[in-house]
């Protein structure tokens, strides 16, 4: 078993290396993202936070719940969807119970980890339980969660999970022409696969597994289930009839969501589709074709009710999450003023995805994957003229080297001008803590009881960030002044590295700072008449 994992790992890295060589032929990559996600004052935001709990998950009725552990596809047993209820969940490939957090716990997280953003998953089938009918009870529950996070000082990115319906096949049966190994002939499913006409959210049981994130085969899943997944995806992308076009219905569902939550102060933006499933069509043809077409429909619908929030696009999963280039084209933003379209790729290095530790040879391969991912992501961002938010990364924090991997990703995103959202991974629980042991790597691992994600960073910059460098007990920010931007630069200082706050050294004598010990934020007022400011904060 171990040998087979390494064979798969070697193949995946070889594939990524091939993509990296192709990208390298295009010249040196940019060093930083071309733009930044901004707030209402025009300040550049560094988004640093977590994946929240699905509003439709059992146990997630309390706002502030963290994400449940994700179980193996097709193993959920807690039932089917119930329209208009937040106590019952939509089953497609996940399960488990979320853990509600009290206000005091959320405040502690914000104080100790500096989190300022949450990615809040929604379910298409819960938004639209039947064609063009939008569940107001569910939408009100979404708005309640958004408002709660807003009151806690968080930005919220709403993230749609499609949960596509799958054709019903009797247990053990296959569509006509399906080979016994489940491999689609010529990359396409055969004609004749029966359909049940199920609508998104119409009660898809786990044994009739829909699609959660991709059309790729799931280890241990029966061949009929894999066919159902593939057929569901292809049906979604090819349903072009004007009266039954699922992609247009999906876009209209986004309009219903935006219409309900756009005025909530916590809303930062919308991630249009979580792990876009590619079906029989993959690669640049998928991104430039049906995926881009869907994104354009969604942007048009959202902008009819919300002209100001950010809209985030995910490239196809799979290769892009490993560091391969994305073929995603630019999507126009019809709003007045500067476009607010961002790029939100995920990052899942093959060595860690296959269960290896961030140590030894696997660490070297993972670092190379991170370099390819960074370079190709920055190339895509430059081509699209878009800011970048790393929409999802994670690691099992009980494994050796895990905290060092998290720190590596945080350094990479700081240096590249990207935001980042952490997805807690099992089996070490829901929170990104290091194991309760002495640090194994003094320069990378956090000490006992500290958080792997706790680090200083500029939450908001009143200017254009040109450099961000974070070290233990020291953070440096260089910014270029812009008179169109107002407000202060805010630098979060974690209690572990800055127990008594920080001391500011500024390049301009007119710079003024204020320390808020409750929020652990140092607010810095800079003179906009000075072209460039360098701010260095050291441990007091």
XYZ file of C-alpha atoms in Angstrom:
540
model
C 0.000 0.000 0.000
C 2.774 2.402 0.926
C 4.592 1.610 -2.333
C 1.463 2.358 -4.390
C 1.061 5.736 -2.674
C 4.598 6.677 -3.642
C 3.976 5.573 -7.240
C 0.918 7.838 -7.391
C 2.859 10.619 -5.719
C 5.713 10.356 -8.206
C 3.255 10.459 -11.113
C 1.482 13.509 -9.694
C 4.739 15.384 -9.137
C 5.916 14.478 -12.644
C 2.674 15.866 -14.059
C 3.071 19.060 -12.040
C 6.677 19.352 -13.163
C 5.594 19.134 -16.796
C 3.084 21.931 -16.234
C 5.695 24.005 -14.450
C 8.111 23.640 -17.376
C 5.428 24.804 -19.781
C 4.737 27.808 -17.559
C 8.442 28.580 -17.236
C 8.640 28.990 -20.990
C 6.433 32.062 -20.599
C 9.124 33.955 -18.702
C 9.676 35.010 -15.131
C 6.525 35.191 -12.987
C 5.428 38.341 -11.142
C 6.582 38.637 -7.553
C 3.287 39.934 -6.142
C -0.385 39.961 -7.044
C -1.312 42.916 -9.267
C -4.176 44.094 -7.048
C -5.602 43.683 -3.559
C -9.016 43.009 -2.140
C -10.110 46.312 -0.611
C -12.612 47.485 1.978
C -15.032 50.414 1.833
C -12.190 52.830 2.717
C -10.050 51.575 -0.141
C -7.554 49.880 2.190
C -5.770 46.752 0.992
C -6.912 43.758 3.051
C -4.900 40.737 4.055
C -7.566 38.072 4.531
C -6.552 35.568 7.204
C -9.151 33.091 8.412
C -11.030 29.824 8.170
C -13.664 27.757 6.442
C -16.866 28.072 8.460
C -19.635 25.504 8.885
C -22.181 24.847 6.176
C -25.370 26.651 7.170
C -27.308 23.483 6.242
C -25.151 21.125 8.317
C -26.720 19.443 11.345
C -25.595 21.343 14.418
C -24.738 24.477 12.444
C -27.862 26.369 13.439
C -25.745 28.411 15.843
C -23.809 31.088 13.939
C -20.080 30.772 14.341
C -19.905 27.010 14.021
C -16.654 25.722 12.632
C -16.511 23.317 9.727
C -17.196 19.623 10.367
C -14.640 16.994 9.539
C -15.222 15.711 6.019
C -15.825 11.987 5.835
C -15.211 9.739 2.861
C -17.582 10.393 -0.032
C -20.776 8.405 0.103
C -20.572 7.417 3.775
C -22.867 10.034 5.294
C -25.811 8.469 7.083
C -27.774 11.325 8.536
C -30.473 11.534 5.910
C -31.680 13.625 3.046
C -32.467 17.248 2.543
C -35.443 18.988 4.000
C -36.387 22.259 2.331
C -36.812 25.161 4.665
C -34.870 23.715 7.555
C -31.389 24.354 8.835
C -31.468 21.440 11.231
C -31.210 18.874 8.430
C -28.449 18.779 5.825
C -28.064 18.142 2.133
C -26.175 14.874 1.680
C -23.811 14.731 -1.241
C -20.363 13.655 -0.084
C -19.844 14.833 3.437
C -21.213 14.432 6.896
C -20.560 14.907 10.549
C -21.698 17.487 13.027
C -20.465 21.028 13.315
C -19.495 22.439 16.674
C -21.167 25.704 17.655
C -18.995 28.413 19.194
C -20.066 30.995 21.717
C -19.298 34.679 21.305
C -16.510 34.424 23.882
C -14.842 31.613 21.935
C -15.059 33.615 18.720
C -13.537 36.616 20.469
C -10.702 34.443 21.734
C -10.066 33.135 18.221
C -9.963 36.662 16.854
C -7.624 37.742 19.668
C -5.292 34.732 19.658
C -5.208 33.956 15.932
C -6.052 37.325 14.419
C -8.707 35.837 12.118
C -10.577 38.482 10.120
C -12.447 36.446 7.480
C -14.624 33.357 7.263
C -15.668 31.431 4.167
C -19.308 30.469 4.724
C -20.513 27.478 2.647
C -24.026 27.468 1.182
C -25.945 24.728 -0.628
C -27.574 25.336 -3.992
C -30.227 22.742 -3.195
C -31.079 24.546 0.041
C -31.268 27.939 -1.677
C -33.429 26.570 -4.516
C -35.250 23.403 -3.405
C -37.417 23.409 -6.552
C -37.061 25.254 -9.880
C -37.048 29.010 -9.379
C -38.388 28.698 -5.829
C -36.026 30.182 -3.244
C -36.329 29.139 0.366
C -36.695 32.324 2.393
C -36.218 30.476 5.688
C -32.852 29.201 4.540
C -31.847 32.597 3.135
C -32.827 34.242 6.406
C -30.651 31.733 8.256
C -27.742 32.605 5.940
C -28.295 36.309 6.613
C -28.362 35.596 10.366
C -24.970 33.888 10.158
C -23.517 36.708 8.067
C -24.805 39.366 10.469
C -23.398 37.480 13.456
C -19.933 37.266 11.910
C -20.150 40.938 10.950
C -20.840 41.890 14.559
C -17.727 39.938 15.573
C -15.606 41.990 13.165
C -15.255 39.365 10.438
C -15.458 39.700 6.676
C -17.641 36.986 5.134
C -17.140 35.269 1.774
C -20.171 33.181 0.838
C -19.238 30.008 -1.022
C -21.751 27.948 -3.042
C -21.569 24.160 -2.963
C -23.439 22.736 -5.903
C -24.488 19.259 -4.662
C -25.524 18.266 -8.176
C -28.211 15.578 -8.482
C -27.213 12.195 -9.868
C -29.225 9.843 -12.102
C -30.723 6.969 -10.177
C -29.368 3.561 -11.154
C -30.504 0.367 -9.468
C -27.819 -0.963 -7.155
C -25.252 -2.850 -9.179
C -26.565 -1.707 -12.580
C -24.547 0.275 -15.114
C -25.606 2.420 -18.069
C -25.672 0.712 -21.437
C -22.172 0.390 -22.829
C -20.383 1.071 -19.549
C -17.205 -1.000 -19.214
C -16.877 -3.033 -16.008
C -13.953 -0.956 -14.746
C -15.971 2.223 -14.888
C -13.697 3.974 -17.397
C -15.771 6.141 -19.765
C -15.159 5.195 -23.426
C -13.290 8.007 -25.136
C -13.671 10.121 -22.018
C -17.460 10.473 -22.276
C -20.384 8.657 -20.610
C -22.542 6.516 -22.907
C -26.035 7.462 -23.929
C -28.951 5.796 -22.276
C -28.115 6.329 -18.623
C -31.490 6.703 -16.890
C -32.291 9.875 -14.990
C -34.606 10.430 -12.071
C -35.312 14.048 -12.882
C -34.227 15.010 -9.390
C -33.752 18.662 -8.700
C -30.937 20.117 -6.610
C -31.840 19.569 -2.988
C -34.730 17.233 -3.727
C -33.603 14.569 -1.295
C -30.492 12.895 -2.678
C -29.564 10.055 -0.358
C -25.954 9.158 0.207
C -26.335 5.858 -1.646
C -27.305 7.926 -4.722
C -24.205 10.050 -4.341
C -24.274 13.352 -6.142
C -21.167 15.402 -6.785
C -19.424 17.339 -4.057
C -16.197 18.565 -5.565
C -15.077 16.777 -8.694
C -15.907 14.029 -11.142
C -12.771 12.068 -10.359
C -13.316 8.513 -9.085
C -13.408 8.187 -5.329
C -11.363 5.327 -3.834
C -13.675 2.611 -2.589
C -16.738 3.974 -4.399
C -18.651 1.440 -6.487
C -18.542 1.820 -10.260
C -22.264 2.754 -10.513
C -21.694 5.569 -8.042
C -18.817 6.891 -10.126
C -21.040 6.832 -13.192
C -23.713 8.762 -11.329
C -21.176 11.416 -10.366
C -19.912 11.815 -13.914
C -23.401 11.874 -15.414
C -24.606 14.479 -12.944
C -21.748 16.812 -13.859
C -22.165 16.388 -17.614
C -25.908 16.968 -17.326
C -25.244 20.228 -15.499
C -22.827 21.626 -18.074
C -24.790 20.489 -21.151
C -28.355 21.426 -20.120
C -28.627 24.245 -22.630
C -32.393 24.293 -23.121
C -33.703 27.758 -22.278
C -36.395 26.399 -19.960
C -34.262 23.886 -18.091
C -30.728 25.254 -18.280
C -29.254 24.318 -14.922
C -26.395 26.803 -15.228
C -28.855 29.685 -15.583
C -30.810 28.431 -12.609
C -27.581 28.252 -10.624
C -26.816 31.871 -11.546
C -30.317 32.999 -10.581
C -29.904 31.245 -7.237
C -26.820 33.406 -6.641
C -28.921 36.490 -7.387
C -31.415 35.369 -4.715
C -28.592 34.965 -2.195
C -27.049 38.339 -2.995
C -30.411 40.095 -2.869
C -30.927 38.814 0.675
C -27.478 39.478 2.161
C -25.980 42.373 0.156
C -26.893 44.948 2.809
C -25.397 42.956 5.671
C -22.237 44.780 6.833
C -20.208 41.573 7.125
C -20.465 40.598 3.462
C -17.195 40.916 1.567
C -18.013 38.807 -1.470
C -19.128 35.623 -3.168
C -17.094 32.563 -4.212
C -19.173 31.388 -7.170
C -18.558 27.624 -7.045
C -16.661 25.433 -4.623
C -14.406 22.940 -6.468
C -16.013 23.321 -9.911
C -16.657 19.741 -11.163
C -15.312 19.195 -14.659
C -17.071 16.022 -15.789
C -15.934 14.592 -19.137
C -14.292 17.857 -20.179
C -11.098 18.879 -18.404
C -8.195 21.247 -18.679
C -8.155 24.657 -20.386
C -11.115 23.705 -22.586
C -13.282 23.327 -19.480
C -12.097 26.557 -17.864
C -12.389 28.639 -21.037
C -15.675 27.057 -22.069
C -18.473 26.017 -19.693
C -16.844 27.217 -16.473
C -16.188 30.733 -17.771
C -19.689 30.852 -19.263
C -21.206 29.959 -15.889
C -19.123 32.578 -14.114
C -20.265 35.267 -16.559
C -23.911 34.344 -15.939
C -23.411 34.494 -12.171
C -21.636 37.863 -12.281
C -24.414 39.349 -14.423
C -27.109 38.098 -12.040
C -25.341 39.196 -8.849
C -24.620 42.669 -10.182
C -28.331 43.333 -10.695
C -28.750 43.359 -6.899
C -25.253 43.927 -5.487
C -22.947 46.272 -7.420
C -20.188 46.539 -4.812
C -19.239 43.219 -3.202
C -16.271 41.205 -4.454
C -16.832 38.147 -6.644
C -14.278 35.330 -6.521
C -13.564 32.773 -9.239
C -12.102 29.329 -8.575
C -10.110 27.599 -11.325
C -10.758 23.925 -11.980
C -9.649 21.642 -9.132
C -7.119 18.868 -9.550
C -4.090 20.035 -11.472
C -4.366 23.714 -10.543
C -4.378 22.829 -6.835
C -1.101 20.957 -7.477
C 0.628 23.877 -9.168
C -0.334 23.475 -12.831
C -1.280 26.593 -14.853
C -4.910 27.667 -15.095
C -6.587 28.512 -18.381
C -9.357 30.544 -16.753
C -10.108 33.643 -18.884
C -10.991 37.114 -17.678
C -14.616 37.719 -16.711
C -15.944 41.257 -17.174
C -17.473 43.088 -14.243
C -20.403 45.324 -15.316
C -20.256 47.473 -12.167
C -19.297 51.140 -12.366
C -15.744 51.851 -11.382
C -12.883 49.437 -10.919
C -13.819 45.756 -11.315
C -14.139 43.669 -8.183
C -13.358 40.203 -9.507
C -10.844 38.114 -7.547
C -9.088 34.797 -8.054
C -9.589 32.133 -5.350
C -7.577 28.994 -6.163
C -7.139 26.161 -3.688
C -3.848 24.526 -2.710
C -3.472 20.798 -2.038
C 0.097 19.584 -2.662
C 0.070 15.926 -3.793
C 2.488 14.642 -1.125
C 0.321 15.916 1.734
C -2.940 15.034 -0.017
C -1.766 11.427 -0.205
C -1.090 11.272 3.520
C 2.654 11.811 3.725
C 4.253 14.117 6.313
C 5.935 17.443 5.618
C 9.340 15.957 6.278
C 12.308 14.642 4.310
C 11.810 14.017 0.585
C 8.081 14.754 0.755
C 8.859 18.171 2.233
C 11.222 18.977 -0.654
C 8.606 17.897 -3.204
C 5.917 19.876 -1.410
C 8.100 22.992 -1.396
C 8.643 22.624 -5.140
C 4.887 22.263 -5.636
C 4.329 25.441 -3.599
C 6.793 27.312 -5.829
C 5.003 26.145 -8.984
C 1.610 26.989 -7.482
C 2.767 30.487 -6.477
C 4.333 31.259 -9.868
C 1.410 29.991 -11.934
C -1.168 31.629 -9.676
C 0.608 34.989 -9.969
C 0.782 34.590 -13.750
C -2.956 33.944 -13.878
C -3.669 36.874 -11.560
C -1.591 39.185 -13.740
C -3.404 38.006 -16.858
C -6.783 38.591 -15.196
C -5.635 41.745 -13.322
C -7.160 40.220 -10.196
C -6.299 40.014 -6.488
C -5.678 36.551 -5.071
C -7.181 34.833 -2.042
C -5.948 31.311 -1.356
C -9.441 29.928 -0.897
C -8.485 26.726 0.872
C -5.464 24.921 2.251
C -5.086 22.568 5.158
C -3.064 19.885 6.858
C -3.523 17.358 9.641
C -1.964 19.255 12.532
C -1.202 16.016 14.416
C 1.328 14.969 11.760
C 5.064 15.765 11.913
C 5.999 18.982 10.132
C 2.406 20.233 9.903
C 3.011 23.575 11.641
C 6.086 24.160 9.485
C 3.937 23.671 6.386
C 1.370 26.178 7.637
C 4.133 28.706 8.320
C 5.559 28.107 4.838
C 2.181 28.877 3.252
C 1.685 31.981 5.399
C 5.116 33.300 4.415
C 4.388 32.632 0.758
C 1.047 34.438 0.811
C 2.454 37.422 2.752
C 5.343 37.823 0.329
C 3.046 37.435 -2.706
C 0.286 39.779 -1.528
C -2.380 37.066 -1.169
C -5.031 36.345 1.413
C -5.518 32.827 2.797
C -8.216 30.642 4.329
C -7.395 27.550 6.327
C -9.511 24.398 6.174
C -9.181 22.251 9.313
C -8.397 18.634 8.480
C -9.151 15.393 10.397
C -8.255 13.445 12.402
C -6.641 16.037 14.657
C -9.914 17.862 15.187
C -11.399 21.097 14.015
C -8.836 23.606 15.155
C -5.399 24.452 13.753
C -3.415 23.772 16.898
C -0.019 22.138 17.109
C 0.206 18.913 19.063
C 0.781 19.298 22.801
C 4.472 18.522 22.661
C 7.787 20.334 22.564
C 8.631 21.921 19.213
C 10.400 19.491 16.910
C 11.790 22.207 14.682
C 12.744 25.270 16.676
C 12.693 27.628 13.697
C 9.353 26.490 12.298
C 7.209 24.609 14.815
C 5.210 26.563 17.390
C 5.793 25.767 21.036
C 3.365 23.896 23.245
C -0.084 25.479 23.476
C 0.381 28.084 20.739
C -1.519 28.205 17.471
C 0.065 27.347 14.148
C -1.742 30.228 12.442
C -1.013 32.872 15.076
C 1.287 35.454 13.490
C 1.565 39.172 12.992
C 0.191 40.538 9.751
C -1.275 43.775 8.337
C -5.051 43.330 8.457
C -5.611 46.497 6.439
C -3.134 48.832 4.737
C -3.979 52.499 4.068
C -1.955 52.558 0.859
C -0.576 50.113 -1.686
C 1.472 47.369 0.037
C 4.862 46.898 -1.578
C 6.457 44.588 1.003
C 5.310 42.490 3.948
C 7.882 40.546 5.953
C 7.010 38.634 9.120
C 9.463 37.135 11.606
C 9.098 36.011 15.193
C 8.641 39.213 17.192
C 9.014 41.492 14.159
C 6.860 42.609 11.225
C 7.780 45.055 8.455
C 5.332 46.734 6.066
C 6.293 49.061 3.232
C 3.426 50.946 1.599
C 3.011 53.504 -1.145
C 0.657 56.373 -0.257
C -2.549 56.912 -2.202
C -4.729 59.933 -1.378
C -7.838 58.073 -2.513
C -7.451 55.699 0.457
C -8.551 56.710 3.955
C -8.363 55.151 7.397
C -5.451 53.679 9.328
C -3.128 50.812 8.637
C -3.978 48.030 11.112
C -1.371 45.472 12.173
C -2.405 42.462 14.220
C 0.111 41.347 16.890
C -0.453 37.863 18.401
C -0.020 37.361 22.164
C 2.618 34.659 21.719
C 5.113 36.773 19.772
C 4.036 40.181 21.143
C 2.787 39.573 24.710
C 3.026 43.262 25.665
C 2.225 44.685 22.252
C 4.765 46.204 19.879
C 7.056 49.174 19.399
C 6.726 51.017 16.086
C 9.648 52.409 14.120
C 8.472 54.499 11.164
C 10.358 56.096 8.287
C 8.312 59.313 8.580
C 8.379 61.358 11.776
C 4.719 62.365 11.344
C 3.507 58.760 11.793
C 1.206 58.190 14.791
C 0.193 54.841 16.311
C -2.403 53.584 18.822
C -2.462 50.178 20.510
C -5.756 48.371 21.182
C -4.964 45.530 23.637
C -8.473 44.055 23.418
C -8.233 43.526 19.645
C -4.431 43.232 19.703
C -4.293 45.661 16.793
C -1.785 48.467 16.320
C -3.425 51.253 14.290
C -0.981 53.454 12.376
C -1.823 56.831 10.817
C 0.527 57.800 7.979
C 0.946 61.112 6.150
C -0.413 60.740 2.576
C 1.920 63.521 1.396
C 4.882 61.207 2.037
C 5.200 58.925 -1.021
C 6.465 55.776 0.719
C 6.283 54.621 4.330
C 8.203 51.805 5.998
C 6.677 50.555 9.257
C 8.585 48.129 11.476
C 7.016 46.737 14.631
C 9.118 44.841 17.170
C 8.197 43.139 20.413
C 7.839 45.581 23.318
